[in-house]
Structure formats: C-alpha cells, structure tokens
Amino acid sequence: MKILSFRLWIPVTLMAASMALAILRPAVGRTDVVLEPSTESSAGGATDAWLVTRGLIGRGMIGERSGSDIIMPPPGAEVDETRQTENRTGEILTQVKSWNEMVGDDTIHIEVTTLSAYQFEVAFWLFPNHRQGCTMYQWTLYDHSRALQSAFWRNDATVLRLAGAADLPHDLYPDSVPWVAFLRVLEAPRNGAEGTLHQQITPYSYVGQEVSAKGIEQISVPAGSFSALKVTAQVDIATVMPNWPRFVLHVIKPVVPKNTLYFEATPPYRLLKQEGATFVGGPAVTTELIRFYVVSAQTIAGAAPATHALGAPAAVFGGSSIPK
C-alpha cells in the first residue's frame, strides 16, 4: 500500500485480498505497480505532448527540483487547498494543493501533496469532459526533491483486455482517485443522484463503488460556511466477490466502510469535507477545505493570495454536462 494522500486508495483492497485467500484464488498484481521513475514517456498525441511539455510525464517529472513547487498552477486557475487530519490524534497527515487545467476537450486534475518536511507527491488525472471515466493517471513520490517512485496508468481497452479475463468497464478509473471523481460519476450534482465508480485493482478485475447524493446540509470548514451536497460512497461487495451467494453479500454489506463527502451545492462544486477511513483497518480521517483562490501573476511571484469565490464551469467537475 502506498503512502496515503488526499486522494482515495480503494478501501476494499485489503478486504479483497483476505477474501481471496479464504477461497484459494490465485493472487494477481496491482494495476499501478510502483516502479523507479522512468526517464522516457511512451506518450503520443497532442494531449500527451502537452503533458510532456508541462512536465507531468517524461523527463520533467524526475529531474532534480527545488521542492513541492515542481509544478505550479497557471494564472487564472483556481487552487483549492485541503488538509487531512487523523480524527483520534488530530495529527495532520497531508496538505494538498489541487487545480484543473483544460486541454482541448479534457480536464487535467493536478494535485501536489505535502507529506512531511522532505516528502511530497505530484499526481494528475486526465478526465474527458463529456463522458465518464479517466483516460490517464500518473503519480510520483519525491524525497528531498528527488523522485523515488512513480506509477503510470492509461485507460486503453485494447491493452487492458487480458485473455481469459472479463471485459473491464469503459468508464474505468485507476485504483487511486481524487475525491472529485465521486462527484463526476453522478448523473448530476443534485440530491437523490446516484452513480457507480469503477476502479481497476488488478490486471483482471475492478471494484465498483456505489455513490449517492443524500441531501443538502449547511457545514462550516476553515474556508468558510457553505450549503453542501452530502455524498456517500461504499464498495459494492458483489464486484469484489461476484461468485458469492447473494444472501452472504447481503450480510457483509452493512460492515463495508463508507466515506461521506460534502461538496459545495452550487458550481464549481468544490470538495468541502470528507469523513471516513481511506483504507480497511486504517484510521478515521477528516479532510477539509482550508482556502481557495485564483492564481495571478503576483501570486506566482510570491504574493499571498486572497481567498474568494470563483464561478467555474460545472463541466470541469463532471457535472450534469457529462452524459451517462
């Protein structure tokens, strides 16, 4: 299991592994095997060329850099800053800066996660704006400004299809996703909306998470007070153990952990708060929005930005403009 950050590692991985041993299923590897960072990229196409130029894939990700400012948001981008703490001790686990950049008909969601004084992560997800799923994902861990490990994933149905394995969903995500992915899978960001998030956990299989919007609440976080859409996410145990009897799955389902997410109820639907464990057996954590701001040339030069609202298009966050 990799270092946890703001994004969610599939919370049933350990449960699935223990169940697999119980029924003597052969073990298979994770889709995002951790490798030493590569100096080359197999990318192709205009978007991939942009990613290389931006420094998100290829040599730009592994050079000696000065720190977590290895990737900076461009002027005009809204940056959301969040903090994740352990509920029991109050210890700060991670602090994250996240933003979106538009490339053609895609959204690149970027996160820079501070883990400690010396370690940080850079990750991006490429989301198509007018359909579900993720097209590409990469994660890199740095220590003392030196890249240590990297993982790359691409949603290519031809390549991902393995002989003898069931077809994977076309709207697939990697096993690591940002919280905003749970909003994207809803048919619309409104009360009563439902959807399923499909995450690939091995070369042969995926897990579904049942996502549903449960109402509007008023909540307060360090960034302010907001009207929030409450969203819950729970692993669909039937996708983990498809051959188990339904009555057994019915008994297991109530003990499968849930995550509760609060998104701003109006565009741009920022994540405001998250509550729950990010993996089975892990500590309960809370993620909160600390502040948000629009990047200016002065901000990049080092001026302290002011927190204020921004009306971003709903499509950036996969709102109702994404067809099912």
Short mmCIF file of C-alpha atoms in Angstrom, two decimals:
data_model
loop_
_atom_site.label_atom_id
_atom_site.label_comp_id
_atom_site.label_asym_id
_atom_site.label_seq_id
_atom_site.Cartn_x
_atom_site.Cartn_y
_atom_site.Cartn_z
CA MET A 1 0.00 0.00 0.00
CA LYS A 2 1.44 3.36 -0.99
CA ILE A 3 1.59 6.43 1.16
CA LEU A 4 -1.90 7.80 1.63
CA SER A 5 -2.68 11.25 0.44
CA PHE A 6 -5.76 13.37 -0.20
CA ARG A 7 -6.94 11.02 -2.90
CA LEU A 8 -8.68 7.77 -2.04
CA TRP A 9 -6.95 4.43 -2.33
CA ILE A 10 -9.59 1.81 -2.96
CA PRO A 11 -10.80 0.98 0.60
CA VAL A 12 -11.53 -2.65 -0.06
CA THR A 13 -8.14 -3.78 -1.35
CA LEU A 14 -7.13 -5.45 1.91
CA MET A 15 -10.59 -6.95 2.34
CA ALA A 16 -10.49 -8.36 -1.17
CA ALA A 17 -7.07 -9.86 -0.55
CA SER A 18 -8.15 -11.63 2.64
CA MET A 19 -11.28 -12.98 0.97
CA ALA A 20 -9.21 -14.20 -1.97
CA LEU A 21 -7.01 -16.22 0.36
CA ALA A 22 -10.07 -17.69 2.04
CA ILE A 23 -11.31 -19.18 -1.23
CA LEU A 24 -7.83 -20.02 -2.60
CA ARG A 25 -7.98 -17.70 -5.56
CA PRO A 26 -4.62 -17.11 -7.28
CA ALA A 27 -3.01 -13.81 -6.36
CA VAL A 28 -2.58 -11.15 -9.03
CA GLY A 29 -0.65 -7.90 -9.01
CA ARG A 30 -1.99 -4.35 -8.65
CA THR A 31 -2.50 -2.27 -11.76
CA ASP A 32 -0.34 0.58 -10.54
CA VAL A 33 2.82 -1.35 -9.70
CA VAL A 34 5.33 1.01 -8.12
CA LEU A 35 8.38 1.43 -10.31
CA GLU A 36 11.50 3.51 -10.33
CA PRO A 37 10.73 6.69 -12.24
CA SER A 38 11.26 6.39 -15.97
CA THR A 39 13.21 8.97 -17.94
CA GLU A 40 11.12 8.41 -21.04
CA SER A 41 7.45 8.59 -21.89
CA SER A 42 5.51 6.37 -24.25
CA ALA A 43 3.02 9.20 -24.73
CA GLY A 44 1.71 10.13 -28.11
CA GLY A 45 -0.74 12.66 -29.49
CA ALA A 46 -1.39 16.34 -28.84
CA THR A 47 -2.56 15.90 -25.24
CA ASP A 48 0.38 13.66 -24.38
CA ALA A 49 2.76 16.17 -25.95
CA TRP A 50 1.19 18.88 -23.77
CA LEU A 51 1.72 16.69 -20.67
CA VAL A 52 5.38 16.25 -21.56
CA THR A 53 5.82 19.98 -22.14
CA ARG A 54 4.00 20.74 -18.88
CA GLY A 55 6.42 18.44 -17.04
CA LEU A 56 3.75 15.98 -15.90
CA ILE A 57 5.17 12.97 -17.73
CA GLY A 58 8.59 12.15 -19.15
CA ARG A 59 11.89 13.61 -18.00
CA GLY A 60 10.28 16.64 -16.38
CA MET A 61 9.00 14.51 -13.51
CA ILE A 62 12.32 13.02 -12.40
CA GLY A 63 14.85 15.81 -12.61
CA GLU A 64 16.42 17.39 -9.55
CA ARG A 65 13.99 20.09 -8.45
CA SER A 66 13.83 22.57 -5.57
CA GLY A 67 10.73 21.30 -3.82
CA SER A 68 6.98 20.87 -3.94
CA ASP A 69 6.72 23.83 -6.34
CA ILE A 70 7.91 21.46 -9.07
CA ILE A 71 4.51 22.02 -10.72
CA MET A 72 2.84 25.43 -10.34
CA PRO A 73 -0.73 26.34 -11.35
CA PRO A 74 -1.06 28.79 -14.26
CA PRO A 75 -2.53 32.29 -13.89
CA GLY A 76 -6.32 32.21 -13.82
CA ALA A 77 -6.56 28.72 -12.26
CA GLU A 78 -8.45 28.22 -9.01
CA VAL A 79 -6.37 26.42 -6.40
CA ASP A 80 -8.11 24.51 -3.62
CA GLU A 81 -6.05 23.83 -0.51
CA THR A 82 -7.12 20.98 1.76
CA ARG A 83 -5.81 19.42 4.94
CA GLN A 84 -6.32 15.84 6.12
CA THR A 85 -6.09 15.01 9.83
CA GLU A 86 -6.41 11.84 11.86
CA ASN A 87 -9.57 12.05 13.95
CA ARG A 88 -8.19 10.35 17.07
CA THR A 89 -4.95 12.30 17.48
CA GLY A 90 -5.58 15.43 15.43
CA GLU A 91 -2.30 14.81 13.61
CA ILE A 92 -2.04 16.45 10.20
CA LEU A 93 -1.41 13.69 7.66
CA THR A 94 -1.33 15.61 4.39
CA GLN A 95 -1.82 19.05 2.91
CA VAL A 96 -2.84 19.31 -0.73
CA LYS A 97 -2.97 21.95 -3.42
CA SER A 98 -5.21 20.94 -6.33
CA TRP A 99 -6.38 22.62 -9.51
CA ASN A 100 -7.65 21.90 -13.03
CA GLU A 101 -6.19 22.76 -16.41
CA MET A 102 -8.16 22.44 -19.64
CA VAL A 103 -6.50 20.78 -22.64
CA GLY A 104 -8.74 20.51 -25.69
CA ASP A 105 -11.83 18.55 -24.61
CA ASP A 106 -10.18 17.17 -21.48
CA THR A 107 -9.62 18.31 -17.91
CA ILE A 108 -6.28 17.65 -16.24
CA HIS A 109 -6.77 17.45 -12.47
CA ILE A 110 -3.44 18.06 -10.69
CA GLU A 111 -2.57 17.55 -7.03
CA VAL A 112 0.61 18.41 -5.15
CA THR A 113 0.56 16.70 -1.75
CA THR A 114 2.89 17.59 1.11
CA LEU A 115 3.57 14.56 3.31
CA SER A 116 6.39 15.84 5.54
CA ALA A 117 9.18 18.38 5.58
CA TYR A 118 11.01 16.37 2.94
CA GLN A 119 8.45 14.26 1.10
CA PHE A 120 5.77 15.27 -1.36
CA GLU A 121 3.78 13.77 -4.24
CA VAL A 122 2.70 15.05 -7.63
CA ALA A 123 -0.21 13.34 -9.37
CA PHE A 124 -2.53 14.05 -12.26
CA TRP A 125 -5.68 12.52 -13.71
CA LEU A 126 -6.88 13.18 -17.25
CA PHE A 127 -10.70 13.35 -17.32
CA PRO A 128 -12.68 13.59 -20.58
CA ASN A 129 -15.28 16.33 -20.14
CA HIS A 130 -18.16 14.69 -21.99
CA ARG A 131 -18.02 11.10 -20.83
CA GLN A 132 -17.28 9.15 -17.70
CA GLY A 133 -14.04 7.52 -16.61
CA CYS A 134 -10.38 8.50 -16.53
CA THR A 135 -8.08 8.44 -19.55
CA MET A 136 -4.66 8.66 -17.89
CA TYR A 137 -3.10 8.83 -14.42
CA GLN A 138 0.40 9.30 -13.04
CA TRP A 139 1.76 9.58 -9.51
CA THR A 140 5.32 10.39 -8.41
CA LEU A 141 6.76 10.41 -4.89
CA TYR A 142 9.65 12.74 -4.04
CA ASP A 143 12.02 12.80 -1.09
CA HIS A 144 14.43 15.71 -0.59
CA SER A 145 13.38 16.92 -4.07
CA ARG A 146 14.47 13.62 -5.66
CA ALA A 147 11.97 11.35 -7.39
CA LEU A 148 11.79 7.95 -5.68
CA GLN A 149 8.84 6.07 -7.17
CA SER A 150 6.34 6.51 -9.94
CA ALA A 151 3.17 4.83 -11.20
CA PHE A 152 1.54 5.28 -14.60
CA TRP A 153 -1.88 4.07 -15.80
CA ARG A 154 -3.71 4.51 -19.09
CA ASN A 155 -7.28 3.50 -19.88
CA ASP A 156 -6.73 1.61 -23.11
CA ALA A 157 -9.39 -1.08 -23.61
CA THR A 158 -7.26 -2.99 -26.13
CA VAL A 159 -4.19 -3.13 -23.93
CA LEU A 160 -6.04 -3.69 -20.65
CA ARG A 161 -8.02 -6.62 -22.07
CA LEU A 162 -6.31 -9.86 -20.99
CA ALA A 163 -7.02 -13.33 -22.37
CA GLY A 164 -9.44 -15.23 -20.17
CA ALA A 165 -10.42 -12.16 -18.15
CA ALA A 166 -13.77 -10.42 -18.13
CA ASP A 167 -14.09 -7.17 -20.03
CA LEU A 168 -13.37 -4.09 -17.95
CA PRO A 169 -15.89 -1.20 -17.90
CA HIS A 170 -15.22 1.55 -20.42
CA ASP A 171 -15.73 4.20 -17.71
CA LEU A 172 -12.78 2.88 -15.72
CA TYR A 173 -10.65 4.73 -13.16
CA PRO A 174 -7.30 3.71 -11.65
CA ASP A 175 -7.31 2.42 -8.08
CA SER A 176 -6.28 5.86 -6.85
CA VAL A 177 -8.69 8.72 -7.47
CA PRO A 178 -9.19 12.28 -6.22
CA TRP A 179 -12.35 12.97 -4.26
CA VAL A 180 -13.81 14.92 -7.17
CA ALA A 181 -14.16 11.62 -9.07
CA PHE A 182 -17.06 10.69 -6.79
CA LEU A 183 -18.95 13.76 -7.93
CA ARG A 184 -18.21 13.06 -11.59
CA VAL A 185 -19.98 9.68 -11.55
CA LEU A 186 -23.32 11.17 -10.51
CA GLU A 187 -25.71 11.81 -13.37
CA ALA A 188 -26.00 15.34 -11.96
CA PRO A 189 -24.76 17.01 -8.75
CA ARG A 190 -28.15 17.08 -7.02
CA ASN A 191 -29.99 15.39 -4.16
CA GLY A 192 -31.01 11.83 -4.99
CA ALA A 193 -28.46 11.37 -7.78
CA GLU A 194 -26.70 8.01 -7.99
CA GLY A 195 -23.78 6.51 -9.85
CA THR A 196 -21.03 3.90 -9.74
CA LEU A 197 -17.29 4.46 -9.71
CA HIS A 198 -15.36 1.60 -11.34
CA GLN A 199 -11.75 1.29 -10.16
CA GLN A 200 -9.28 -1.23 -11.56
CA ILE A 201 -7.50 -3.07 -8.74
CA THR A 202 -5.73 -5.88 -10.63
CA PRO A 203 -4.99 -6.58 -14.31
CA TYR A 204 -8.01 -8.91 -14.26
CA SER A 205 -10.58 -7.16 -12.11
CA TYR A 206 -12.19 -3.97 -10.91
CA VAL A 207 -14.23 -2.84 -7.93
CA GLY A 208 -17.38 -0.75 -8.09
CA GLN A 209 -18.26 1.89 -5.54
CA GLU A 210 -21.89 2.86 -5.09
CA VAL A 211 -22.14 6.63 -4.91
CA SER A 212 -25.29 8.54 -3.96
CA ALA A 213 -26.27 12.08 -3.01
CA LYS A 214 -28.13 12.19 0.30
CA GLY A 215 -29.38 15.76 0.72
CA ILE A 216 -28.27 19.33 1.32
CA GLU A 217 -26.69 20.43 4.62
CA GLN A 218 -25.06 23.57 5.98
CA ILE A 219 -21.48 22.92 7.02
CA SER A 220 -18.52 25.02 8.17
CA VAL A 221 -14.89 24.37 7.29
CA PRO A 222 -11.79 26.59 7.63
CA ALA A 223 -12.55 28.07 4.19
CA GLY A 224 -16.00 29.27 5.34
CA SER A 225 -19.64 28.20 5.67
CA PHE A 226 -21.39 26.58 2.72
CA SER A 227 -24.53 24.86 1.57
CA ALA A 228 -23.24 21.34 0.86
CA LEU A 229 -24.41 18.31 -1.09
CA LYS A 230 -23.84 15.22 1.05
CA VAL A 231 -22.49 12.25 -0.93
CA THR A 232 -21.78 8.75 0.37
CA ALA A 233 -19.57 6.12 -1.27
CA GLN A 234 -19.49 2.41 -0.41
CA VAL A 235 -17.77 -0.51 -2.11
CA ASP A 236 -20.16 -2.80 -3.99
CA ILE A 237 -19.07 -6.09 -2.46
CA ALA A 238 -20.66 -8.02 -5.34
CA THR A 239 -17.95 -6.69 -7.67
CA VAL A 240 -15.28 -7.99 -5.29
CA MET A 241 -16.79 -11.44 -4.85
CA PRO A 242 -19.12 -11.95 -7.85
CA ASN A 243 -19.47 -15.70 -7.23
CA TRP A 244 -20.56 -15.46 -3.61
CA PRO A 245 -24.24 -16.16 -2.75
CA ARG A 246 -26.39 -13.05 -2.60
CA PHE A 247 -27.51 -13.73 0.98
CA VAL A 248 -23.86 -13.72 2.11
CA LEU A 249 -23.20 -10.44 0.32
CA HIS A 250 -26.31 -9.00 1.96
CA VAL A 251 -24.87 -9.88 5.40
CA ILE A 252 -21.45 -8.42 4.60
CA LYS A 253 -22.61 -5.16 3.05
CA PRO A 254 -23.53 -3.34 6.31
CA VAL A 255 -19.97 -3.70 7.64
CA VAL A 256 -18.27 -2.41 4.49
CA PRO A 257 -16.86 1.03 5.36
CA LYS A 258 -18.32 4.18 3.85
CA ASN A 259 -16.88 7.56 3.04
CA THR A 260 -19.00 10.68 3.44
CA LEU A 261 -18.20 13.62 1.20
CA TYR A 262 -19.55 17.15 1.23
CA PHE A 263 -19.40 19.13 -1.99
CA GLU A 264 -20.45 22.72 -2.48
CA ALA A 265 -24.08 22.55 -3.63
CA THR A 266 -23.56 25.08 -6.45
CA PRO A 267 -20.89 25.42 -9.15
CA PRO A 268 -17.99 24.86 -9.11
CA TYR A 269 -18.89 22.10 -6.61
CA ARG A 270 -15.69 22.25 -4.57
CA LEU A 271 -14.96 19.45 -2.13
CA LEU A 272 -15.60 20.92 1.31
CA LYS A 273 -15.16 17.95 3.62
CA GLN A 274 -14.56 14.19 3.71
CA GLU A 275 -15.07 11.81 6.64
CA GLY A 276 -14.12 8.14 6.87
CA ALA A 277 -11.19 5.76 6.57
CA THR A 278 -9.21 5.72 3.33
CA PHE A 279 -8.44 2.01 3.62
CA VAL A 280 -9.71 -1.01 5.56
CA GLY A 281 -8.28 -1.02 9.07
CA GLY A 282 -6.88 2.47 8.68
CA PRO A 283 -7.59 5.38 11.00
CA ALA A 284 -10.64 7.56 10.56
CA VAL A 285 -9.64 10.82 8.91
CA THR A 286 -11.22 14.13 8.04
CA THR A 287 -10.33 16.22 5.01
CA GLU A 288 -11.35 19.87 4.97
CA LEU A 289 -11.07 22.76 2.56
CA ILE A 290 -8.72 25.32 4.08
CA ARG A 291 -8.95 28.01 1.43
CA PHE A 292 -9.32 28.60 -2.31
CA TYR A 293 -8.01 31.36 -4.53
CA VAL A 294 -7.42 32.34 -8.13
CA VAL A 295 -3.80 32.39 -9.25
CA SER A 296 -2.48 35.70 -10.55
CA ALA A 297 0.92 36.72 -11.85
CA GLN A 298 1.57 38.27 -8.44
CA THR A 299 0.67 35.00 -6.74
CA ILE A 300 3.24 33.14 -8.82
CA ALA A 301 5.79 35.80 -7.96
CA GLY A 302 5.20 35.10 -4.28
CA ALA A 303 2.39 37.41 -3.14
CA ALA A 304 -0.10 35.95 -0.67
CA PRO A 305 -3.40 35.28 -2.47
CA ALA A 306 -6.74 36.29 -1.05
CA THR A 307 -9.50 33.74 -0.57
CA HIS A 308 -12.55 34.41 -2.70
CA ALA A 309 -15.21 32.65 -4.71
CA LEU A 310 -14.89 31.67 -8.34
CA GLY A 311 -17.65 30.63 -10.71
CA ALA A 312 -16.03 27.81 -12.69
CA PRO A 313 -17.90 25.76 -15.30
CA ALA A 314 -19.66 22.69 -13.94
CA ALA A 315 -18.16 20.60 -16.73
CA VAL A 316 -14.74 20.88 -15.13
CA PHE A 317 -16.03 18.82 -12.23
CA GLY A 318 -18.04 16.42 -14.33
CA GLY A 319 -21.42 17.88 -13.52
CA SER A 320 -24.64 17.43 -15.44
CA SER A 321 -22.85 18.11 -18.71
CA ILE A 322 -21.36 14.61 -18.70
CA PRO A 323 -23.66 12.12 -20.40
CA LYS A 324 -24.09 8.67 -18.95
#
